[in-house]
mmCIF file of C-alpha atoms and ligand atoms in Angstrom:
data_model
loop_
_atom_site.group_PDB
_atom_site.id
_atom_site.type_symbol
_atom_site.label_atom_id
_atom_site.label_comp_id
_atom_site.label_asym_id
_atom_site.label_seq_id
_atom_site.Cartn_x
_atom_site.Cartn_y
_atom_site.Cartn_z
ATOM 1 C CA UNK A 1 -80.313 17.354 -17.493
ATOM 2 C CA UNK A 2 -80.056 18.605 -13.907
ATOM 3 C CA UNK A 3 -77.414 19.814 -11.675
ATOM 4 C CA UNK A 4 -77.150 16.400 -9.954
ATOM 5 C CA UNK A 5 -76.400 14.750 -13.411
ATOM 6 C CA UNK A 6 -73.809 17.413 -14.142
ATOM 7 C CA UNK A 7 -71.977 17.048 -10.845
ATOM 8 C CA UNK A 8 -72.187 13.069 -11.227
ATOM 9 C CA UNK A 9 -70.492 13.432 -14.551
ATOM 10 C CA UNK A 10 -67.804 15.834 -13.132
ATOM 11 C CA UNK A 11 -66.930 13.481 -10.294
ATOM 12 C CA UNK A 12 -66.786 10.479 -12.895
ATOM 13 C CA UNK A 13 -64.499 12.486 -15.168
ATOM 14 C CA UNK A 14 -62.229 13.506 -12.251
ATOM 15 C CA UNK A 15 -61.880 9.951 -11.084
ATOM 16 C CA UNK A 16 -61.102 8.628 -14.597
ATOM 17 C CA UNK A 17 -58.404 11.322 -15.087
ATOM 18 C CA UNK A 18 -56.972 10.466 -11.876
ATOM 19 C CA UNK A 19 -56.450 7.019 -12.839
ATOM 20 C CA UNK A 20 -55.088 7.761 -16.450
ATOM 21 C CA UNK A 21 -51.929 5.337 -16.628
ATOM 22 C CA UNK A 22 -50.034 7.275 -19.133
ATOM 23 C CA UNK A 23 -50.020 10.202 -21.461
ATOM 24 C CA UNK A 24 -52.065 8.454 -24.277
ATOM 25 C CA UNK A 25 -54.863 7.420 -21.927
ATOM 26 C CA UNK A 26 -54.967 11.018 -20.546
ATOM 27 C CA UNK A 27 -55.231 12.478 -24.022
ATOM 28 C CA UNK A 28 -58.077 10.146 -24.686
ATOM 29 C CA UNK A 29 -59.906 11.369 -21.705
ATOM 30 C CA UNK A 30 -59.244 14.913 -22.365
ATOM 31 C CA UNK A 31 -60.921 14.360 -25.812
ATOM 32 C CA UNK A 32 -63.720 12.381 -24.431
ATOM 33 C CA UNK A 33 -64.752 15.103 -22.019
ATOM 34 C CA UNK A 34 -63.367 18.485 -23.374
ATOM 35 C CA UNK A 35 -62.944 17.717 -27.154
ATOM 36 C CA UNK A 36 -64.846 19.267 -29.808
ATOM 37 C CA UNK A 37 -67.093 16.294 -30.062
ATOM 38 C CA UNK A 38 -66.736 15.447 -26.500
ATOM 39 C CA UNK A 39 -69.083 15.590 -23.625
ATOM 40 C CA UNK A 40 -68.908 19.213 -22.438
ATOM 41 C CA UNK A 41 -69.945 20.653 -26.054
ATOM 42 C CA UNK A 42 -72.813 18.209 -25.944
ATOM 43 C CA UNK A 43 -74.010 19.217 -22.566
ATOM 44 C CA UNK A 44 -73.599 22.873 -23.552
ATOM 45 C CA UNK A 45 -75.837 22.130 -26.610
ATOM 46 C CA UNK A 46 -78.400 20.690 -24.212
ATOM 47 C CA UNK A 47 -78.526 23.749 -22.113
ATOM 48 C CA UNK A 48 -80.812 25.439 -24.595
ATOM 49 C CA UNK A 49 -83.546 22.868 -23.897
ATOM 50 C CA UNK A 50 -83.855 23.286 -20.178
ATOM 51 C CA UNK A 51 -86.386 25.704 -18.600
ATOM 52 C CA UNK A 52 -85.103 29.279 -18.292
ATOM 53 C CA UNK A 53 -85.383 29.384 -14.687
ATOM 54 C CA UNK A 54 -82.830 26.311 -14.214
ATOM 55 C CA UNK A 55 -80.314 27.731 -16.807
ATOM 56 C CA UNK A 56 -78.278 30.018 -14.615
ATOM 57 C CA UNK A 57 -77.619 27.275 -11.991
ATOM 58 C CA UNK A 58 -77.011 24.623 -14.631
ATOM 59 C CA UNK A 59 -74.748 26.899 -16.512
ATOM 60 C CA UNK A 60 -72.576 27.549 -13.512
ATOM 61 C CA UNK A 61 -72.460 23.648 -12.836
ATOM 62 C CA UNK A 62 -71.179 23.158 -16.504
ATOM 63 C CA UNK A 63 -68.630 25.788 -16.094
ATOM 64 C CA UNK A 64 -67.294 24.205 -12.919
ATOM 65 C CA UNK A 65 -67.238 21.126 -14.882
ATOM 66 C CA UNK A 66 -65.049 22.678 -17.406
ATOM 67 C CA UNK A 67 -62.554 24.270 -15.010
ATOM 68 C CA UNK A 68 -62.293 21.245 -12.736
ATOM 69 C CA UNK A 69 -61.787 18.828 -15.675
ATOM 70 C CA UNK A 70 -59.422 21.156 -17.435
ATOM 71 C CA UNK A 71 -57.346 21.553 -14.150
ATOM 72 C CA UNK A 72 -57.432 17.839 -13.483
ATOM 73 C CA UNK A 73 -55.978 17.024 -16.903
ATOM 74 C CA UNK A 74 -53.145 19.556 -16.417
ATOM 75 C CA UNK A 75 -52.443 18.130 -12.923
ATOM 76 C CA UNK A 76 -52.473 14.587 -14.176
ATOM 77 C CA UNK A 77 -50.187 15.426 -16.962
ATOM 78 C CA UNK A 78 -47.586 16.848 -14.653
ATOM 79 C CA UNK A 79 -47.750 13.993 -12.167
ATOM 80 C CA UNK A 80 -47.151 11.591 -15.176
ATOM 81 C CA UNK A 81 -44.275 13.602 -16.501
ATOM 82 C CA UNK A 82 -42.604 13.836 -12.972
ATOM 83 C CA UNK A 83 -43.127 10.097 -12.632
ATOM 84 C CA UNK A 84 -41.006 9.333 -15.669
ATOM 85 C CA UNK A 85 -38.172 11.377 -14.320
ATOM 86 C CA UNK A 86 -38.574 11.634 -10.704
ATOM 87 C CA UNK A 87 -35.034 12.496 -9.793
ATOM 88 C CA UNK A 88 -35.039 15.546 -12.210
ATOM 89 C CA UNK A 89 -37.599 17.035 -9.630
ATOM 90 C CA UNK A 90 -35.172 16.229 -6.832
ATOM 91 C CA UNK A 91 -32.494 18.146 -8.680
ATOM 92 C CA UNK A 92 -30.684 15.291 -10.260
ATOM 93 C CA UNK A 93 -30.417 14.920 -13.888
ATOM 94 C CA UNK A 94 -30.467 11.291 -15.298
ATOM 95 C CA UNK A 95 -29.432 12.459 -18.677
ATOM 96 C CA UNK A 96 -25.827 13.293 -17.509
ATOM 97 C CA UNK A 97 -23.314 10.885 -18.733
ATOM 98 C CA UNK A 98 -22.394 8.250 -16.178
ATOM 99 C CA UNK A 99 -19.135 7.915 -14.020
ATOM 100 C CA UNK A 100 -17.267 4.963 -15.383
ATOM 101 C CA UNK A 101 -15.893 2.597 -12.693
ATOM 102 C CA UNK A 102 -11.991 2.850 -12.969
ATOM 103 C CA UNK A 103 -10.757 -0.140 -14.854
ATOM 104 C CA UNK A 104 -8.013 -2.044 -12.960
ATOM 105 C CA UNK A 105 -4.695 -2.890 -14.629
ATOM 106 C CA UNK A 106 -1.593 -4.894 -13.735
ATOM 107 C CA UNK A 107 1.079 -3.476 -11.615
ATOM 108 C CA UNK A 108 4.205 -2.585 -13.751
ATOM 109 C CA UNK A 109 6.269 -5.271 -11.891
ATOM 110 C CA UNK A 110 3.657 -7.882 -12.678
ATOM 111 C CA UNK A 111 3.666 -6.629 -16.292
ATOM 112 C CA UNK A 112 7.398 -7.100 -16.675
ATOM 113 C CA UNK A 113 7.309 -10.566 -15.166
ATOM 114 C CA UNK A 114 4.566 -11.454 -17.503
ATOM 115 C CA UNK A 115 6.477 -10.042 -20.549
ATOM 116 C CA UNK A 116 9.808 -11.379 -19.670
ATOM 117 C CA UNK A 117 8.372 -14.975 -18.698
ATOM 118 C CA UNK A 118 6.411 -14.939 -22.194
ATOM 119 C CA UNK A 119 9.395 -14.234 -24.098
ATOM 120 C CA UNK A 120 11.490 -17.148 -22.529
ATOM 121 C CA UNK A 121 8.372 -19.383 -22.909
ATOM 122 C CA UNK A 122 8.409 -18.734 -26.497
ATOM 123 C CA UNK A 123 12.109 -19.974 -26.536
ATOM 124 C CA UNK A 124 11.104 -23.247 -24.770
ATOM 125 C CA UNK A 125 11.662 -22.264 -21.254
ATOM 126 C CA UNK A 126 9.076 -23.270 -18.460
ATOM 127 C CA UNK A 127 8.329 -21.188 -15.344
ATOM 128 C CA UNK A 128 9.580 -22.547 -12.134
ATOM 129 C CA UNK A 129 9.660 -21.257 -8.597
ATOM 130 C CA UNK A 130 10.907 -21.588 -5.044
ATOM 131 C CA UNK A 131 10.413 -20.330 -1.676
ATOM 132 C CA UNK A 132 11.112 -16.828 -0.434
ATOM 133 C CA UNK A 133 12.296 -18.239 2.804
ATOM 134 C CA UNK A 134 15.396 -20.203 1.846
ATOM 135 C CA UNK A 135 18.327 -22.168 3.432
ATOM 136 C CA UNK A 136 21.718 -20.818 3.523
ATOM 137 C CA UNK A 137 22.604 -23.915 1.378
ATOM 138 C CA UNK A 138 20.499 -23.212 -1.671
ATOM 139 C CA UNK A 139 21.031 -19.406 -1.507
ATOM 140 C CA UNK A 140 24.758 -19.693 -1.135
ATOM 141 C CA UNK A 141 26.601 -22.904 -0.606
ATOM 142 C CA UNK A 142 24.968 -24.874 -3.566
ATOM 143 C CA UNK A 143 25.794 -21.755 -5.743
ATOM 144 C CA UNK A 144 29.500 -22.109 -5.072
ATOM 145 C CA UNK A 145 29.574 -19.040 -2.766
ATOM 146 C CA UNK A 146 32.523 -19.264 -0.388
ATOM 147 C CA UNK A 147 31.718 -19.030 3.285
ATOM 148 C CA UNK A 148 33.502 -15.552 3.616
ATOM 149 C CA UNK A 149 31.743 -13.943 0.573
ATOM 150 C CA UNK A 150 30.543 -10.374 1.164
ATOM 151 C CA UNK A 151 26.999 -11.310 0.088
ATOM 152 C CA UNK A 152 26.659 -13.552 3.100
ATOM 153 C CA UNK A 153 27.415 -10.693 5.525
ATOM 154 C CA UNK A 154 24.871 -9.882 8.142
ATOM 155 C CA UNK A 155 24.610 -6.425 6.760
ATOM 156 C CA UNK A 156 23.511 -7.758 3.423
ATOM 157 C CA UNK A 157 21.285 -10.690 4.205
ATOM 158 C CA UNK A 158 18.193 -11.078 6.248
ATOM 159 C CA UNK A 159 18.849 -14.150 8.466
ATOM 160 C CA UNK A 160 16.153 -16.076 10.168
ATOM 161 C CA UNK A 161 16.368 -18.565 12.955
ATOM 162 C CA UNK A 162 17.333 -22.050 12.198
ATOM 163 C CA UNK A 163 19.826 -21.545 9.385
ATOM 164 C CA UNK A 164 17.090 -19.836 7.174
ATOM 165 C CA UNK A 165 17.195 -16.505 5.448
ATOM 166 C CA UNK A 166 15.170 -14.502 2.959
ATOM 167 C CA UNK A 167 16.580 -15.262 -0.376
ATOM 168 C CA UNK A 168 18.891 -12.617 -1.801
ATOM 169 C CA UNK A 169 18.612 -13.952 -5.283
ATOM 170 C CA UNK A 170 16.364 -16.161 -7.466
ATOM 171 C CA UNK A 171 19.609 -17.951 -8.355
ATOM 172 C CA UNK A 172 18.606 -20.187 -5.388
ATOM 173 C CA UNK A 173 15.806 -21.892 -7.456
ATOM 174 C CA UNK A 174 18.556 -22.977 -10.028
ATOM 175 C CA UNK A 175 20.105 -25.157 -7.368
ATOM 176 C CA UNK A 176 16.694 -26.571 -5.977
ATOM 177 C CA UNK A 177 15.487 -27.280 -9.683
ATOM 178 C CA UNK A 178 18.698 -29.143 -10.819
ATOM 179 C CA UNK A 179 18.456 -31.428 -7.648
ATOM 180 C CA UNK A 180 14.986 -32.565 -8.676
ATOM 181 C CA UNK A 181 15.417 -32.973 -12.541
ATOM 182 C CA UNK A 182 17.809 -34.406 -14.921
ATOM 183 C CA UNK A 183 18.983 -32.328 -18.016
ATOM 184 C CA UNK A 184 18.004 -30.923 -20.308
ATOM 185 C CA UNK A 185 16.641 -28.002 -18.135
ATOM 186 C CA UNK A 186 15.463 -24.700 -19.479
ATOM 187 C CA UNK A 187 13.630 -22.748 -16.759
ATOM 188 C CA UNK A 188 13.017 -19.150 -15.805
ATOM 189 C CA UNK A 189 12.001 -18.254 -12.136
ATOM 190 C CA UNK A 190 10.504 -14.839 -11.639
ATOM 191 C CA UNK A 191 10.189 -13.970 -7.765
ATOM 192 C CA UNK A 192 10.849 -11.695 -4.862
ATOM 193 C CA UNK A 193 14.294 -11.180 -3.352
ATOM 194 C CA UNK A 194 15.316 -9.420 -0.077
ATOM 195 C CA UNK A 195 18.521 -7.612 0.821
ATOM 196 C CA UNK A 196 19.439 -5.327 3.628
ATOM 197 C CA UNK A 197 19.658 -2.319 1.485
ATOM 198 C CA UNK A 198 18.798 1.219 2.474
ATOM 199 C CA UNK A 199 15.966 2.417 0.513
ATOM 200 C CA UNK A 200 16.692 5.116 -1.958
ATOM 201 C CA UNK A 201 15.746 6.035 -5.476
ATOM 202 C CA UNK A 202 17.340 2.711 -6.989
ATOM 203 C CA UNK A 203 17.299 0.467 -3.968
ATOM 204 C CA UNK A 204 14.599 -1.363 -2.098
ATOM 205 C CA UNK A 205 15.035 -4.081 0.610
ATOM 206 C CA UNK A 206 12.391 -6.145 -1.225
ATOM 207 C CA UNK A 207 12.599 -6.366 -4.988
ATOM 208 C CA UNK A 208 11.979 -8.984 -7.796
ATOM 209 C CA UNK A 209 14.375 -10.717 -9.998
ATOM 210 C CA UNK A 210 13.911 -13.174 -12.937
ATOM 211 C CA UNK A 211 16.385 -16.067 -13.201
ATOM 212 C CA UNK A 212 17.119 -18.108 -16.237
ATOM 213 C CA UNK A 213 18.835 -21.464 -16.585
ATOM 214 C CA UNK A 214 19.579 -23.640 -19.529
ATOM 215 C CA UNK A 215 21.451 -26.953 -19.148
ATOM 216 C CA UNK A 216 22.084 -29.482 -21.967
ATOM 217 C CA UNK A 217 24.863 -31.545 -23.443
ATOM 218 C CA UNK A 218 26.396 -28.678 -25.562
ATOM 219 C CA UNK A 219 25.258 -25.347 -24.375
ATOM 220 C CA UNK A 220 27.750 -22.515 -25.179
ATOM 221 C CA UNK A 221 28.433 -18.941 -24.518
ATOM 222 C CA UNK A 222 27.293 -18.374 -27.954
ATOM 223 C CA UNK A 223 23.837 -19.658 -27.112
ATOM 224 C CA UNK A 224 23.715 -17.268 -24.340
ATOM 225 C CA UNK A 225 24.836 -14.452 -26.545
ATOM 226 C CA UNK A 226 22.312 -15.183 -29.271
ATOM 227 C CA UNK A 227 19.403 -15.954 -26.731
ATOM 228 C CA UNK A 228 19.886 -12.721 -24.920
ATOM 229 C CA UNK A 229 20.181 -10.717 -28.105
ATOM 230 C CA UNK A 230 16.820 -12.172 -29.021
ATOM 231 C CA UNK A 231 15.460 -11.233 -25.700
ATOM 232 C CA UNK A 232 16.656 -7.719 -26.046
ATOM 233 C CA UNK A 233 15.083 -7.299 -29.185
ATOM 234 C CA UNK A 234 11.730 -8.852 -28.043
ATOM 235 C CA UNK A 235 11.653 -6.760 -24.861
ATOM 236 C CA UNK A 236 13.072 -3.365 -26.023
ATOM 237 C CA UNK A 237 12.703 -3.257 -29.824
ATOM 238 C CA UNK A 238 14.065 -4.620 -32.934
ATOM 239 C CA UNK A 239 17.090 -2.366 -33.123
ATOM 240 C CA UNK A 240 18.290 -3.079 -29.595
ATOM 241 C CA UNK A 241 21.591 -4.943 -29.258
ATOM 242 C CA UNK A 242 23.404 -6.613 -26.401
ATOM 243 C CA UNK A 243 26.875 -6.630 -25.258
ATOM 244 C CA UNK A 244 28.880 -8.622 -22.514
ATOM 245 C CA UNK A 245 31.405 -7.211 -20.155
ATOM 246 C CA UNK A 246 33.600 -9.531 -18.086
ATOM 247 C CA UNK A 247 32.439 -9.832 -14.429
ATOM 248 C CA UNK A 248 32.610 -12.183 -11.613
ATOM 249 C CA UNK A 249 29.864 -14.256 -9.844
ATOM 250 C CA UNK A 250 30.546 -17.373 -7.661
ATOM 251 C CA UNK A 251 28.212 -19.601 -9.743
ATOM 252 C CA UNK A 252 29.317 -18.841 -13.240
ATOM 253 C CA UNK A 253 32.674 -19.140 -15.073
ATOM 254 C CA UNK A 254 33.205 -17.140 -17.210
ATOM 255 C CA UNK A 255 30.772 -14.537 -15.863
ATOM 256 C CA UNK A 256 29.458 -11.420 -17.605
ATOM 257 C CA UNK A 257 27.407 -8.349 -17.017
ATOM 258 C CA UNK A 258 24.980 -7.701 -19.923
ATOM 259 C CA UNK A 259 24.184 -4.250 -21.324
ATOM 260 C CA UNK A 260 21.588 -3.336 -23.970
ATOM 261 C CA UNK A 261 21.958 -0.540 -26.167
ATOM 262 C CA UNK A 262 19.666 2.353 -25.134
ATOM 263 C CA UNK A 263 16.188 1.855 -26.599
ATOM 264 C CA UNK A 264 15.578 5.662 -26.234
ATOM 265 C CA UNK A 265 18.506 7.160 -28.104
ATOM 266 C CA UNK A 266 19.489 3.931 -30.223
ATOM 267 C CA UNK A 267 22.949 4.252 -28.576
ATOM 268 C CA UNK A 268 23.959 7.869 -29.241
ATOM 269 C CA UNK A 269 23.518 8.957 -25.714
ATOM 270 C CA UNK A 270 20.707 10.446 -23.632
ATOM 271 C CA UNK A 271 19.529 11.055 -20.157
ATOM 272 C CA UNK A 272 18.096 7.432 -19.773
ATOM 273 C CA UNK A 273 21.524 5.771 -20.592
ATOM 274 C CA UNK A 274 23.515 8.721 -18.765
ATOM 275 C CA UNK A 275 25.068 9.444 -22.170
ATOM 276 C CA UNK A 276 26.849 6.015 -22.415
ATOM 277 C CA UNK A 277 24.524 4.549 -25.064
ATOM 278 C CA UNK A 278 24.237 1.412 -22.877
ATOM 279 C CA UNK A 279 22.171 0.292 -20.149
ATOM 280 C CA UNK A 280 23.037 -2.479 -17.733
ATOM 281 C CA UNK A 281 20.561 -5.165 -17.592
ATOM 282 C CA UNK A 282 21.558 -8.442 -16.003
ATOM 283 C CA UNK A 283 24.362 -10.676 -14.653
ATOM 284 C CA UNK A 284 25.017 -13.915 -16.558
ATOM 285 C CA UNK A 285 27.576 -16.551 -17.417
ATOM 286 C CA UNK A 286 28.327 -20.318 -18.011
ATOM 287 C CA UNK A 287 27.315 -22.346 -14.982
ATOM 288 C CA UNK A 288 30.330 -23.218 -12.842
ATOM 289 C CA UNK A 289 31.138 -26.982 -12.631
ATOM 290 C CA UNK A 290 31.132 -26.773 -8.948
ATOM 291 C CA UNK A 291 27.522 -25.830 -9.123
ATOM 292 C CA UNK A 292 26.639 -28.865 -11.402
ATOM 293 C CA UNK A 293 28.616 -31.221 -9.150
ATOM 294 C CA UNK A 294 26.713 -30.079 -5.944
ATOM 295 C CA UNK A 295 23.366 -30.567 -7.961
ATOM 296 C CA UNK A 296 24.461 -34.153 -8.870
ATOM 297 C CA UNK A 297 25.117 -33.357 -12.489
ATOM 298 C CA UNK A 298 28.223 -34.554 -14.228
ATOM 299 C CA UNK A 299 30.139 -31.498 -15.405
ATOM 300 C CA UNK A 300 31.886 -33.636 -18.125
ATOM 301 C CA UNK A 301 28.617 -34.388 -19.872
ATOM 302 C CA UNK A 302 26.503 -31.036 -19.433
ATOM 303 C CA UNK A 303 27.286 -27.348 -19.769
ATOM 304 C CA UNK A 304 24.671 -24.592 -19.242
ATOM 305 C CA UNK A 305 24.178 -20.720 -19.139
ATOM 306 C CA UNK A 306 22.444 -18.828 -16.253
ATOM 307 C CA UNK A 307 21.293 -15.265 -15.996
ATOM 308 C CA UNK A 308 19.465 -12.949 -13.491
ATOM 309 C CA UNK A 309 18.025 -9.586 -13.715
ATOM 310 C CA UNK A 310 16.059 -7.105 -11.715
ATOM 311 C CA UNK A 311 12.365 -6.684 -12.487
ATOM 312 C CA UNK A 312 12.103 -3.328 -11.024
ATOM 313 C CA UNK A 313 15.007 -2.087 -13.070
ATOM 314 C CA UNK A 314 13.519 -3.300 -16.217
ATOM 315 C CA UNK A 315 10.134 -1.616 -15.345
ATOM 316 C CA UNK A 316 11.920 1.574 -14.618
ATOM 317 C CA UNK A 317 13.811 1.552 -17.850
ATOM 318 C CA UNK A 318 10.817 0.765 -19.858
ATOM 319 C CA UNK A 319 8.279 3.026 -18.230
ATOM 320 C CA UNK A 320 10.801 5.851 -17.602
ATOM 321 C CA UNK A 321 10.067 5.469 -13.688
ATOM 322 C CA UNK A 322 12.730 7.659 -12.033
ATOM 323 C CA UNK A 323 12.190 6.313 -8.585
ATOM 324 C CA UNK A 324 12.050 2.636 -7.494
ATOM 325 C CA UNK A 325 9.796 3.746 -4.443
ATOM 326 C CA UNK A 326 7.056 4.744 -6.721
ATOM 327 C CA UNK A 327 6.559 1.261 -7.533
ATOM 328 C CA UNK A 328 5.637 0.354 -3.903
ATOM 329 C CA UNK A 329 3.630 3.443 -2.880
ATOM 330 C CA UNK A 330 0.533 2.076 -4.633
ATOM 331 C CA UNK A 331 -0.680 5.372 -5.649
ATOM 332 C CA UNK A 332 -3.298 4.226 -8.093
ATOM 333 C CA UNK A 333 -3.269 7.620 -9.898
ATOM 334 C CA UNK A 334 0.456 7.141 -10.579
ATOM 335 C CA UNK A 335 0.332 3.389 -11.577
ATOM 336 C CA UNK A 336 -2.719 3.843 -13.729
ATOM 337 C CA UNK A 337 -0.334 5.308 -16.391
ATOM 338 C CA UNK A 338 1.348 2.118 -17.148
HETATM 339 N N1 DAH B 401 22.028 -13.532 -8.787
HETATM 340 C C1 DAH B 401 22.816 -12.550 -9.377
HETATM 341 C C2 DAH B 401 22.627 -11.256 -8.648
HETATM 342 O O1 DAH B 401 21.548 -11.221 -7.891
HETATM 343 C C3 DAH B 401 22.311 -12.263 -10.800
HETATM 344 C C4 DAH B 401 23.003 -13.388 -11.595
HETATM 345 C C5 DAH B 401 24.369 -13.365 -12.100
HETATM 346 C C6 DAH B 401 22.157 -14.533 -11.895
HETATM 347 C C7 DAH B 401 24.676 -14.328 -13.063
HETATM 348 C C8 DAH B 401 22.712 -15.617 -12.551
HETATM 349 C C9 DAH B 401 24.179 -15.559 -13.139
HETATM 350 O O2 DAH B 401 22.034 -16.665 -12.901
HETATM 351 O O3 DAH B 401 24.507 -16.525 -13.883
HETATM 352 O O4 DAH B 401 23.224 -10.302 -8.837
#
């Protein structure tokens, strides 16, 4: 054994250590070179057989072997650990819980359109729709609305050039649908409506309605009452009742306004129902014979009921939303509650 040999072994050990692929390989090399039955103790043993004159230099070389190899093991170990968690070194902790992407959900208006449509679909209604840009005929004339009716006022309706307008009510879809199909008809039509309303907590120039129309040989006010009662329970809860109040609409006779008993207080009076126990939900009635006639139906052979209600209003009542504008601000933090 001479110095050259020890230096060669040192170089070899250092190069193997630098290439250790993982902790297990590294530990194997440590044992191989520094372990109790490893190379270093064997070389130390051999020291006693060398000539006395060579001992000091060779002893120094072996000491260097030990310190260099020990240092290399430590260095490689640190490098391997840093390699498995590199960002920890850069001040980033991979073990922290992740940030979940926000899960999207349906807008309250969409939710209410879906819920109301689904209830009526289960009762045999199909979903129909019509254009937002309507003719004056379908929005008014075909619905038996006299030429001087207030709802036609320039201050109430957005008129467009060419006898067109932005529909003020989904009732326009009734007239279109009946022109195209023969009875029996059972449809609901959700959609946007437009009115020249000044925006405040309960009004918006653009809002949504859902319309219903049922026409057959013997549809009665009792059918309207029982179907609306069923709808009230499905939408608001099993204890909710409905009541009719006499009203007027050009396209129905008789016409009613429908209230639901307050789902919050059960009818005893609270903030939601303004202490009355009842909440106004929709307009409805028996389709006027004139409307049938204009659609080409024979009022002697068919009867029908129709209803229409505001979707925003339903959303506000069900979700306790106090200002209609919140439905259009699209503040995701607010909408995410529903
Ligand atoms: N279109 C009416 C409105 O916008 C609501 C309505 C009332 C619709 C009675 C109907 C109905 O179909 O029969 O106020």
